[in-house]
């Protein structure tokens, strides 16, 4: 893409942004949340401005506003080319989206409004590269509540996460974007496997149930023995459903309760991984 946007970065490191829709009435005021290498702009209706593609070449950028609630999620890539920013940013911004979606459940990650490079900072955008379900919340989120979310994630650097944690967050983001239960279950299961199977010698530990048990056993500092047993039992039950789906084509066991349980357990593993790297997420 660099050849199509000559001089875009002007030698500065670029951000990579992802603008997504939110459910109606999610919030009524604008809020900005910032971390070490990330930013989230919360936009009420008609507040988000994104570049508008035009047929005629023009030195000036045309902008359009989005009529509904939305959010611009961005991560600093440390890259000065659009290609480099894309390669780093597309993964990093989805990791952030996967985690922030738990804190902001009204974000609709399947409704991407814009994605691309940003020259400048989220606080004062200089350039943005060119590039729906009807759900409504009962009560809008207040700016104070939104800032509490930002404080929870303040210490996290999304461009430098361990590979297995980053991959799990990417699968969780995809799960939140899924529109059918089979797709959501598959992405949730892959989020679990990204953590449970990381670094395992498959020649020595061949069975998935054993790998699950071994991983959960390492959580003794954060879960009591009864909690670890319950977690292992739930993950093994999800593994059995996975086998039914992938080997027999049966999806009858993929119920809303199972999906909610599996997503909660996947986030338990994610929270544990953040504890392991010394950056626990406050409850």
PDB file of C-alpha atoms in Angstrom:
ATOM      1  CA  UNK A   1       0.000   0.000   0.000  1.00  0.00           C
ATOM      2  CA  UNK A   2       2.958   2.344   0.431  1.00  0.00           C
ATOM      3  CA  UNK A   3       3.051   3.151  -3.294  1.00  0.00           C
ATOM      4  CA  UNK A   4      -0.569   4.364  -3.149  1.00  0.00           C
ATOM      5  CA  UNK A   5       0.066   6.716  -0.202  1.00  0.00           C
ATOM      6  CA  UNK A   6       3.469   8.353  -0.840  1.00  0.00           C
ATOM      7  CA  UNK A   7       4.651  10.524   2.033  1.00  0.00           C
ATOM      8  CA  UNK A   8       1.708   9.535   4.200  1.00  0.00           C
ATOM      9  CA  UNK A   9       3.686   9.052   7.425  1.00  0.00           C
ATOM     10  CA  UNK A  10       6.156  11.890   6.799  1.00  0.00           C
ATOM     11  CA  UNK A  11       8.743   9.804   8.662  1.00  0.00           C
ATOM     12  CA  UNK A  12       6.637   9.387  11.802  1.00  0.00           C
ATOM     13  CA  UNK A  13       5.643   6.103  13.386  1.00  0.00           C
ATOM     14  CA  UNK A  14       2.046   5.249  12.479  1.00  0.00           C
ATOM     15  CA  UNK A  15      -0.971   4.149  14.446  1.00  0.00           C
ATOM     16  CA  UNK A  16      -3.363   1.515  13.122  1.00  0.00           C
ATOM     17  CA  UNK A  17      -7.038   2.124  13.719  1.00  0.00           C
ATOM     18  CA  UNK A  18     -10.236   0.100  13.636  1.00  0.00           C
ATOM     19  CA  UNK A  19     -13.587   1.895  13.802  1.00  0.00           C
ATOM     20  CA  UNK A  20     -16.541  -0.274  14.815  1.00  0.00           C
ATOM     21  CA  UNK A  21     -20.233   0.288  15.385  1.00  0.00           C
ATOM     22  CA  UNK A  22     -21.839   0.126  18.834  1.00  0.00           C
ATOM     23  CA  UNK A  23     -25.407  -0.680  19.795  1.00  0.00           C
ATOM     24  CA  UNK A  24     -27.822   2.229  19.821  1.00  0.00           C
ATOM     25  CA  UNK A  25     -27.867   4.282  23.006  1.00  0.00           C
ATOM     26  CA  UNK A  26     -24.513   2.848  24.137  1.00  0.00           C
ATOM     27  CA  UNK A  27     -23.349   6.312  25.188  1.00  0.00           C
ATOM     28  CA  UNK A  28     -24.375   9.933  24.733  1.00  0.00           C
ATOM     29  CA  UNK A  29     -21.058  11.684  25.416  1.00  0.00           C
ATOM     30  CA  UNK A  30     -17.634  11.468  23.850  1.00  0.00           C
ATOM     31  CA  UNK A  31     -14.801   9.914  25.867  1.00  0.00           C
ATOM     32  CA  UNK A  32     -11.142   9.156  25.140  1.00  0.00           C
ATOM     33  CA  UNK A  33      -9.217   6.328  26.807  1.00  0.00           C
ATOM     34  CA  UNK A  34      -5.432   6.001  26.466  1.00  0.00           C
ATOM     35  CA  UNK A  35      -2.869   3.386  27.483  1.00  0.00           C
ATOM     36  CA  UNK A  36       0.827   2.788  26.899  1.00  0.00           C
ATOM     37  CA  UNK A  37       0.511   2.113  23.173  1.00  0.00           C
ATOM     38  CA  UNK A  38      -3.236   2.232  22.530  1.00  0.00           C
ATOM     39  CA  UNK A  39      -6.200   4.559  22.411  1.00  0.00           C
ATOM     40  CA  UNK A  40      -9.978   4.204  22.292  1.00  0.00           C
ATOM     41  CA  UNK A  41     -12.221   7.051  21.184  1.00  0.00           C
ATOM     42  CA  UNK A  42     -15.847   6.639  22.283  1.00  0.00           C
ATOM     43  CA  UNK A  43     -18.191   8.435  19.896  1.00  0.00           C
ATOM     44  CA  UNK A  44     -21.883   9.232  20.344  1.00  0.00           C
ATOM     45  CA  UNK A  45     -24.027   9.512  17.172  1.00  0.00           C
ATOM     46  CA  UNK A  46     -22.720  11.856  14.466  1.00  0.00           C
ATOM     47  CA  UNK A  47     -19.406  12.306  16.270  1.00  0.00           C
ATOM     48  CA  UNK A  48     -17.064   9.879  14.484  1.00  0.00           C
ATOM     49  CA  UNK A  49     -15.495  11.277  11.294  1.00  0.00           C
ATOM     50  CA  UNK A  50     -13.891   8.822   8.881  1.00  0.00           C
ATOM     51  CA  UNK A  51     -12.273   9.441   5.481  1.00  0.00           C
ATOM     52  CA  UNK A  52     -14.608   9.229   2.522  1.00  0.00           C
ATOM     53  CA  UNK A  53     -13.416   7.595  -0.683  1.00  0.00           C
ATOM     54  CA  UNK A  54     -14.052   9.689  -3.777  1.00  0.00           C
ATOM     55  CA  UNK A  55     -13.809   8.923  -7.481  1.00  0.00           C
ATOM     56  CA  UNK A  56     -11.988  12.157  -8.303  1.00  0.00           C
ATOM     57  CA  UNK A  57      -8.422  12.746  -7.181  1.00  0.00           C
ATOM     58  CA  UNK A  58      -8.123  15.619  -4.748  1.00  0.00           C
ATOM     59  CA  UNK A  59      -5.350  16.898  -2.447  1.00  0.00           C
ATOM     60  CA  UNK A  60      -7.973  17.408   0.248  1.00  0.00           C
ATOM     61  CA  UNK A  61      -9.512  14.589   2.265  1.00  0.00           C
ATOM     62  CA  UNK A  62     -13.286  14.301   2.301  1.00  0.00           C
ATOM     63  CA  UNK A  63     -14.838  13.171   5.563  1.00  0.00           C
ATOM     64  CA  UNK A  64     -18.141  11.626   6.548  1.00  0.00           C
ATOM     65  CA  UNK A  65     -19.760  11.264   9.936  1.00  0.00           C
ATOM     66  CA  UNK A  66     -21.312   8.084  11.229  1.00  0.00           C
ATOM     67  CA  UNK A  67     -24.920   8.419  12.449  1.00  0.00           C
ATOM     68  CA  UNK A  68     -24.804   5.863  15.299  1.00  0.00           C
ATOM     69  CA  UNK A  69     -22.687   5.165  18.375  1.00  0.00           C
ATOM     70  CA  UNK A  70     -19.213   3.936  17.512  1.00  0.00           C
ATOM     71  CA  UNK A  71     -15.638   3.560  18.734  1.00  0.00           C
ATOM     72  CA  UNK A  72     -12.239   4.090  17.130  1.00  0.00           C
ATOM     73  CA  UNK A  73      -9.749   1.566  18.521  1.00  0.00           C
ATOM     74  CA  UNK A  74      -6.090   2.239  17.708  1.00  0.00           C
ATOM     75  CA  UNK A  75      -2.626   0.911  18.530  1.00  0.00           C
ATOM     76  CA  UNK A  76       0.783   2.536  18.032  1.00  0.00           C
ATOM     77  CA  UNK A  77       2.757   0.300  15.653  1.00  0.00           C
ATOM     78  CA  UNK A  78       6.280   1.801  15.859  1.00  0.00           C
ATOM     79  CA  UNK A  79       6.324   1.480  12.048  1.00  0.00           C
ATOM     80  CA  UNK A  80       6.816   4.356   9.595  1.00  0.00           C
ATOM     81  CA  UNK A  81       5.434   2.601   6.487  1.00  0.00           C
ATOM     82  CA  UNK A  82       1.814   1.712   5.861  1.00  0.00           C
ATOM     83  CA  UNK A  83       2.695  -1.883   4.996  1.00  0.00           C
ATOM     84  CA  UNK A  84       4.668  -2.263   8.212  1.00  0.00           C
ATOM     85  CA  UNK A  85       1.913  -0.570  10.243  1.00  0.00           C
ATOM     86  CA  UNK A  86      -0.672  -2.887   8.690  1.00  0.00           C
ATOM     87  CA  UNK A  87       1.319  -6.034   9.481  1.00  0.00           C
ATOM     88  CA  UNK A  88       1.780  -5.038  13.127  1.00  0.00           C
ATOM     89  CA  UNK A  89      -1.412  -3.077  13.658  1.00  0.00           C
ATOM     90  CA  UNK A  90      -4.062  -5.443  12.307  1.00  0.00           C
ATOM     91  CA  UNK A  91      -3.123  -8.044  14.909  1.00  0.00           C
ATOM     92  CA  UNK A  92      -2.526  -5.631  17.778  1.00  0.00           C
ATOM     93  CA  UNK A  93      -5.778  -3.701  17.332  1.00  0.00           C
ATOM     94  CA  UNK A  94      -7.770  -6.947  17.311  1.00  0.00           C
ATOM     95  CA  UNK A  95      -6.106  -8.054  20.520  1.00  0.00           C
ATOM     96  CA  UNK A  96      -7.216  -4.803  22.105  1.00  0.00           C
ATOM     97  CA  UNK A  97     -10.693  -5.219  20.610  1.00  0.00           C
ATOM     98  CA  UNK A  98     -10.958  -8.776  21.943  1.00  0.00           C
ATOM     99  CA  UNK A  99     -10.276  -7.626  25.498  1.00  0.00           C
ATOM    100  CA  UNK A 100     -12.151  -4.321  25.427  1.00  0.00           C
ATOM    101  CA  UNK A 101     -15.279  -6.080  24.141  1.00  0.00           C
ATOM    102  CA  UNK A 102     -15.601  -7.836  27.494  1.00  0.00           C
ATOM    103  CA  UNK A 103     -15.616  -4.467  29.246  1.00  0.00           C
ATOM    104  CA  UNK A 104     -17.836  -2.807  26.619  1.00  0.00           C
ATOM    105  CA  UNK A 105     -20.327  -5.481  25.564  1.00  0.00           C
ATOM    106  CA  UNK A 106     -22.281  -3.104  23.320  1.00  0.00           C
ATOM    107  CA  UNK A 107     -19.414  -2.861  20.814  1.00  0.00           C
ATOM    108  CA  UNK A 108     -20.326  -4.696  17.587  1.00  0.00           C
ATOM    109  CA  UNK A 109     -16.993  -5.978  16.312  1.00  0.00           C
ATOM    110  CA  UNK A 110     -18.651  -7.534  13.281  1.00  0.00           C
ATOM    111  CA  UNK A 111     -19.628  -4.057  12.032  1.00  0.00           C
ATOM    112  CA  UNK A 112     -16.324  -2.560  10.940  1.00  0.00           C
ATOM    113  CA  UNK A 113     -16.810   1.009   9.702  1.00  0.00           C
ATOM    114  CA  UNK A 114     -13.212   1.767   8.770  1.00  0.00           C
ATOM    115  CA  UNK A 115      -9.735   0.331   9.168  1.00  0.00           C
ATOM    116  CA  UNK A 116      -6.403   1.833   8.274  1.00  0.00           C
ATOM    117  CA  UNK A 117      -3.287   3.765   9.203  1.00  0.00           C
ATOM    118  CA  UNK A 118      -3.328   6.974  11.234  1.00  0.00           C
ATOM    119  CA  UNK A 119      -0.537   9.553  11.097  1.00  0.00           C
ATOM    120  CA  UNK A 120      -0.378  11.565  14.290  1.00  0.00           C
ATOM    121  CA  UNK A 121      -1.955  10.492  17.561  1.00  0.00           C
ATOM    122  CA  UNK A 122      -5.476   9.494  18.598  1.00  0.00           C
ATOM    123  CA  UNK A 123      -5.630  12.729  20.610  1.00  0.00           C
ATOM    124  CA  UNK A 124      -5.181  14.868  17.503  1.00  0.00           C
ATOM    125  CA  UNK A 125      -5.572  12.893  14.279  1.00  0.00           C
ATOM    126  CA  UNK A 126      -3.575  14.316  11.395  1.00  0.00           C
ATOM    127  CA  UNK A 127      -4.340  11.838   8.609  1.00  0.00           C
ATOM    128  CA  UNK A 128      -6.473   8.735   8.291  1.00  0.00           C
ATOM    129  CA  UNK A 129      -5.991   6.329   5.412  1.00  0.00           C
ATOM    130  CA  UNK A 130      -9.010   5.849   3.114  1.00  0.00           C
ATOM    131  CA  UNK A 131     -10.324   2.856   3.114  1.00  0.00           C
ATOM    132  CA  UNK A 132     -26.043  -3.900  10.938  1.00  0.00           C
ATOM    133  CA  UNK A 133     -27.856  -5.376  13.639  1.00  0.00           C
ATOM    134  CA  UNK A 134     -30.468  -3.146  15.345  1.00  0.00           C
ATOM    135  CA  UNK A 135     -29.529  -3.538  19.019  1.00  0.00           C
ATOM    136  CA  UNK A 136     -30.175  -0.861  21.609  1.00  0.00           C
ATOM    137  CA  UNK A 137     -28.978  -0.585  25.198  1.00  0.00           C
ATOM    138  CA  UNK A 138     -31.354   0.398  27.968  1.00  0.00           C
ATOM    139  CA  UNK A 139     -29.010   2.836  29.706  1.00  0.00           C
ATOM    140  CA  UNK A 140     -26.079   4.642  28.047  1.00  0.00           C
ATOM    141  CA  UNK A 141     -22.598   4.200  29.539  1.00  0.00           C
ATOM    142  CA  UNK A 142     -21.423   7.259  31.449  1.00  0.00           C
ATOM    143  CA  UNK A 143     -18.020   8.856  30.730  1.00  0.00           C
ATOM    144  CA  UNK A 144     -16.948   7.910  34.271  1.00  0.00           C
ATOM    145  CA  UNK A 145     -17.743   4.248  33.666  1.00  0.00           C
ATOM    146  CA  UNK A 146     -15.876   4.330  30.367  1.00  0.00           C
ATOM    147  CA  UNK A 147     -12.808   5.868  31.993  1.00  0.00           C
ATOM    148  CA  UNK A 148     -12.856   3.102  34.608  1.00  0.00           C
ATOM    149  CA  UNK A 149     -12.485   0.662  31.723  1.00  0.00           C
ATOM    150  CA  UNK A 150      -9.472   2.593  30.486  1.00  0.00           C
ATOM    151  CA  UNK A 151      -7.873   2.502  33.929  1.00  0.00           C
ATOM    152  CA  UNK A 152      -8.257  -1.288  34.043  1.00  0.00           C
ATOM    153  CA  UNK A 153      -6.183  -1.679  30.889  1.00  0.00           C
ATOM    154  CA  UNK A 154      -3.787   1.202  31.481  1.00  0.00           C
ATOM    155  CA  UNK A 155      -0.671  -0.911  32.082  1.00  0.00           C
ATOM    156  CA  UNK A 156      -1.118  -3.196  29.087  1.00  0.00           C
ATOM    157  CA  UNK A 157       1.033  -2.753  25.991  1.00  0.00           C
ATOM    158  CA  UNK A 158      -0.909  -4.502  23.237  1.00  0.00           C
ATOM    159  CA  UNK A 159       1.906  -4.412  20.714  1.00  0.00           C
ATOM    160  CA  UNK A 160       4.168  -6.463  22.989  1.00  0.00           C
ATOM    161  CA  UNK A 161       1.969  -9.253  24.354  1.00  0.00           C
ATOM    162  CA  UNK A 162       3.222 -12.858  24.534  1.00  0.00           C
ATOM    163  CA  UNK A 163       2.328 -14.609  21.293  1.00  0.00           C
ATOM    164  CA  UNK A 164      -0.096 -17.076  22.865  1.00  0.00           C
ATOM    165  CA  UNK A 165      -1.963 -14.346  24.765  1.00  0.00           C
ATOM    166  CA  UNK A 166      -2.195 -12.162  21.695  1.00  0.00           C
ATOM    167  CA  UNK A 167      -3.507 -15.056  19.626  1.00  0.00           C
ATOM    168  CA  UNK A 168      -6.140 -15.917  22.243  1.00  0.00           C
ATOM    169  CA  UNK A 169      -7.392 -12.313  22.235  1.00  0.00           C
ATOM    170  CA  UNK A 170      -7.577 -12.360  18.438  1.00  0.00           C
ATOM    171  CA  UNK A 171      -9.760 -15.503  18.540  1.00  0.00           C
ATOM    172  CA  UNK A 172     -11.953 -13.899  21.219  1.00  0.00           C
ATOM    173  CA  UNK A 173     -12.438 -10.844  19.023  1.00  0.00           C
ATOM    174  CA  UNK A 174     -13.503 -13.109  16.163  1.00  0.00           C
ATOM    175  CA  UNK A 175     -15.865 -14.957  18.501  1.00  0.00           C
ATOM    176  CA  UNK A 176     -17.527 -11.653  19.416  1.00  0.00           C
ATOM    177  CA  UNK A 177     -17.865 -10.887  15.699  1.00  0.00           C
ATOM    178  CA  UNK A 178     -19.478 -14.255  14.884  1.00  0.00           C
ATOM    179  CA  UNK A 179     -23.103 -14.314  13.765  1.00  0.00           C
ATOM    180  CA  UNK A 180     -23.732 -18.084  13.995  1.00  0.00           C
ATOM    181  CA  UNK A 181     -23.166 -20.369  16.981  1.00  0.00           C
ATOM    182  CA  UNK A 182     -20.871 -22.853  15.204  1.00  0.00           C
ATOM    183  CA  UNK A 183     -18.513 -20.048  14.238  1.00  0.00           C
ATOM    184  CA  UNK A 184     -18.572 -18.561  17.727  1.00  0.00           C
ATOM    185  CA  UNK A 185     -17.932 -21.916  19.380  1.00  0.00           C
ATOM    186  CA  UNK A 186     -14.994 -22.635  17.070  1.00  0.00           C
ATOM    187  CA  UNK A 187     -13.337 -19.291  17.759  1.00  0.00           C
ATOM    188  CA  UNK A 188     -13.861 -19.622  21.508  1.00  0.00           C
ATOM    189  CA  UNK A 189     -12.360 -23.088  21.487  1.00  0.00           C
ATOM    190  CA  UNK A 190      -9.345 -21.894  19.504  1.00  0.00           C
ATOM    191  CA  UNK A 191      -8.838 -19.110  22.069  1.00  0.00           C
ATOM    192  CA  UNK A 192      -8.650 -21.754  24.788  1.00  0.00           C
ATOM    193  CA  UNK A 193      -6.329 -23.996  22.774  1.00  0.00           C
ATOM    194  CA  UNK A 194      -3.999 -21.067  21.994  1.00  0.00           C
ATOM    195  CA  UNK A 195      -3.201 -20.903  25.726  1.00  0.00           C
ATOM    196  CA  UNK A 196      -3.603 -24.494  26.860  1.00  0.00           C
ATOM    197  CA  UNK A 197      -1.443 -25.963  24.091  1.00  0.00           C
ATOM    198  CA  UNK A 198       1.240 -23.282  23.960  1.00  0.00           C
ATOM    199  CA  UNK A 199       4.732 -24.687  24.403  1.00  0.00           C
ATOM    200  CA  UNK A 200       3.494 -28.261  24.884  1.00  0.00           C
ATOM    201  CA  UNK A 201       5.533 -31.189  23.560  1.00  0.00           C
ATOM    202  CA  UNK A 202       2.792 -33.079  21.729  1.00  0.00           C
ATOM    203  CA  UNK A 203       4.915 -36.225  21.538  1.00  0.00           C
ATOM    204  CA  UNK A 204       4.952 -36.371  25.337  1.00  0.00           C
ATOM    205  CA  UNK A 205       1.467 -34.992  26.007  1.00  0.00           C
ATOM    206  CA  UNK A 206      -0.701 -36.373  23.208  1.00  0.00           C
ATOM    207  CA  UNK A 207      -4.162 -36.053  24.697  1.00  0.00           C
ATOM    208  CA  UNK A 208      -6.028 -32.767  24.784  1.00  0.00           C
ATOM    209  CA  UNK A 209      -7.706 -33.609  28.092  1.00  0.00           C
ATOM    210  CA  UNK A 210      -4.299 -34.079  29.684  1.00  0.00           C
ATOM    211  CA  UNK A 211      -3.082 -30.771  28.297  1.00  0.00           C
ATOM    212  CA  UNK A 212      -6.162 -29.065  29.747  1.00  0.00           C
ATOM    213  CA  UNK A 213      -5.598 -30.676  33.150  1.00  0.00           C
ATOM    214  CA  UNK A 214      -1.909 -29.745  33.147  1.00  0.00           C
ATOM    215  CA  UNK A 215      -2.618 -26.115  32.304  1.00  0.00           C
ATOM    216  CA  UNK A 216      -5.381 -25.692  34.894  1.00  0.00           C
ATOM    217  CA  UNK A 217      -3.102 -27.264  37.499  1.00  0.00           C
ATOM    218  CA  UNK A 218      -0.752 -24.289  37.089  1.00  0.00           C
ATOM    219  CA  UNK A 219      -3.551 -21.964  38.248  1.00  0.00           C
ATOM    220  CA  UNK A 220      -3.285 -23.072  41.876  1.00  0.00           C
ATOM    221  CA  UNK A 221      -2.271 -19.560  43.006  1.00  0.00           C
ATOM    222  CA  UNK A 222      -5.497 -18.019  41.695  1.00  0.00           C
ATOM    223  CA  UNK A 223      -8.075 -20.828  41.936  1.00  0.00           C
ATOM    224  CA  UNK A 224      -8.984 -23.177  44.754  1.00  0.00           C
ATOM    225  CA  UNK A 225      -8.866 -26.927  44.099  1.00  0.00           C
ATOM    226  CA  UNK A 226     -12.651 -27.120  43.708  1.00  0.00           C
ATOM    227  CA  UNK A 227     -12.584 -24.232  41.223  1.00  0.00           C
ATOM    228  CA  UNK A 228      -9.791 -25.873  39.237  1.00  0.00           C
ATOM    229  CA  UNK A 229     -11.738 -29.130  39.122  1.00  0.00           C
ATOM    230  CA  UNK A 230     -14.876 -27.342  37.938  1.00  0.00           C
ATOM    231  CA  UNK A 231     -12.900 -25.450  35.267  1.00  0.00           C
ATOM    232  CA  UNK A 232     -11.243 -28.643  34.033  1.00  0.00           C
ATOM    233  CA  UNK A 233     -14.625 -30.381  33.880  1.00  0.00           C
ATOM    234  CA  UNK A 234     -16.182 -27.565  31.843  1.00  0.00           C
ATOM    235  CA  UNK A 235     -13.279 -27.380  29.388  1.00  0.00           C
ATOM    236  CA  UNK A 236     -13.283 -31.149  28.910  1.00  0.00           C
ATOM    237  CA  UNK A 237     -17.027 -31.005  28.256  1.00  0.00           C
ATOM    238  CA  UNK A 238     -16.413 -28.300  25.639  1.00  0.00           C
ATOM    239  CA  UNK A 239     -13.737 -30.532  24.116  1.00  0.00           C
ATOM    240  CA  UNK A 240     -16.298 -33.312  23.777  1.00  0.00           C
ATOM    241  CA  UNK A 241     -18.623 -30.884  21.957  1.00  0.00           C
ATOM    242  CA  UNK A 242     -15.695 -29.900  19.738  1.00  0.00           C
ATOM    243  CA  UNK A 243     -15.223 -33.569  18.813  1.00  0.00           C
ATOM    244  CA  UNK A 244     -18.916 -33.949  18.022  1.00  0.00           C
ATOM    245  CA  UNK A 245     -18.787 -30.904  15.756  1.00  0.00           C
ATOM    246  CA  UNK A 246     -15.503 -31.539  13.974  1.00  0.00           C
ATOM    247  CA  UNK A 247     -15.658 -35.329  13.656  1.00  0.00           C
ATOM    248  CA  UNK A 248     -19.375 -36.055  13.412  1.00  0.00           C
ATOM    249  CA  UNK A 249     -20.847 -32.779  12.153  1.00  0.00           C
ATOM    250  CA  UNK A 250     -23.174 -32.544  15.179  1.00  0.00           C
ATOM    251  CA  UNK A 251     -23.916 -29.104  16.592  1.00  0.00           C
ATOM    252  CA  UNK A 252     -26.892 -29.790  18.847  1.00  0.00           C
ATOM    253  CA  UNK A 253     -24.763 -29.452  21.975  1.00  0.00           C
ATOM    254  CA  UNK A 254     -23.702 -25.896  21.096  1.00  0.00           C
ATOM    255  CA  UNK A 255     -26.240 -24.081  23.237  1.00  0.00           C
ATOM    256  CA  UNK A 256     -26.306 -20.442  24.411  1.00  0.00           C
ATOM    257  CA  UNK A 257     -25.389 -21.633  27.921  1.00  0.00           C
ATOM    258  CA  UNK A 258     -22.382 -23.546  26.598  1.00  0.00           C
ATOM    259  CA  UNK A 259     -21.185 -20.542  24.594  1.00  0.00           C
ATOM    260  CA  UNK A 260     -21.522 -18.225  27.599  1.00  0.00           C
ATOM    261  CA  UNK A 261     -19.699 -20.714  29.830  1.00  0.00           C
ATOM    262  CA  UNK A 262     -16.888 -21.288  27.329  1.00  0.00           C
ATOM    263  CA  UNK A 263     -16.392 -17.577  26.772  1.00  0.00           C
ATOM    264  CA  UNK A 264     -16.212 -16.976  30.518  1.00  0.00           C
ATOM    265  CA  UNK A 265     -13.649 -19.742  30.916  1.00  0.00           C
ATOM    266  CA  UNK A 266     -11.589 -18.466  27.989  1.00  0.00           C
ATOM    267  CA  UNK A 267     -11.396 -15.082  29.699  1.00  0.00           C
ATOM    268  CA  UNK A 268     -10.404 -16.803  32.958  1.00  0.00           C
ATOM    269  CA  UNK A 269      -7.404 -18.221  31.138  1.00  0.00           C
ATOM    270  CA  UNK A 270      -6.676 -14.820  29.577  1.00  0.00           C
ATOM    271  CA  UNK A 271      -6.822 -13.135  32.996  1.00  0.00           C
ATOM    272  CA  UNK A 272      -4.422 -15.769  34.330  1.00  0.00           C
ATOM    273  CA  UNK A 273      -1.985 -15.054  31.491  1.00  0.00           C
ATOM    274  CA  UNK A 274      -2.033 -11.345  32.368  1.00  0.00           C
ATOM    275  CA  UNK A 275      -1.277 -12.258  35.981  1.00  0.00           C
ATOM    276  CA  UNK A 276       1.670 -14.360  34.792  1.00  0.00           C
ATOM    277  CA  UNK A 277       3.229 -11.386  32.996  1.00  0.00           C
ATOM    278  CA  UNK A 278       2.699  -9.147  36.029  1.00  0.00           C
ATOM    279  CA  UNK A 279      -0.166  -7.069  34.608  1.00  0.00           C
ATOM    280  CA  UNK A 280      -3.353  -8.355  36.276  1.00  0.00           C
ATOM    281  CA  UNK A 281      -6.605  -6.789  35.111  1.00  0.00           C
ATOM    282  CA  UNK A 282      -8.621  -5.426  38.064  1.00  0.00           C
ATOM    283  CA  UNK A 283     -12.123  -6.868  38.460  1.00  0.00           C
TER     284      UNK A 283
END
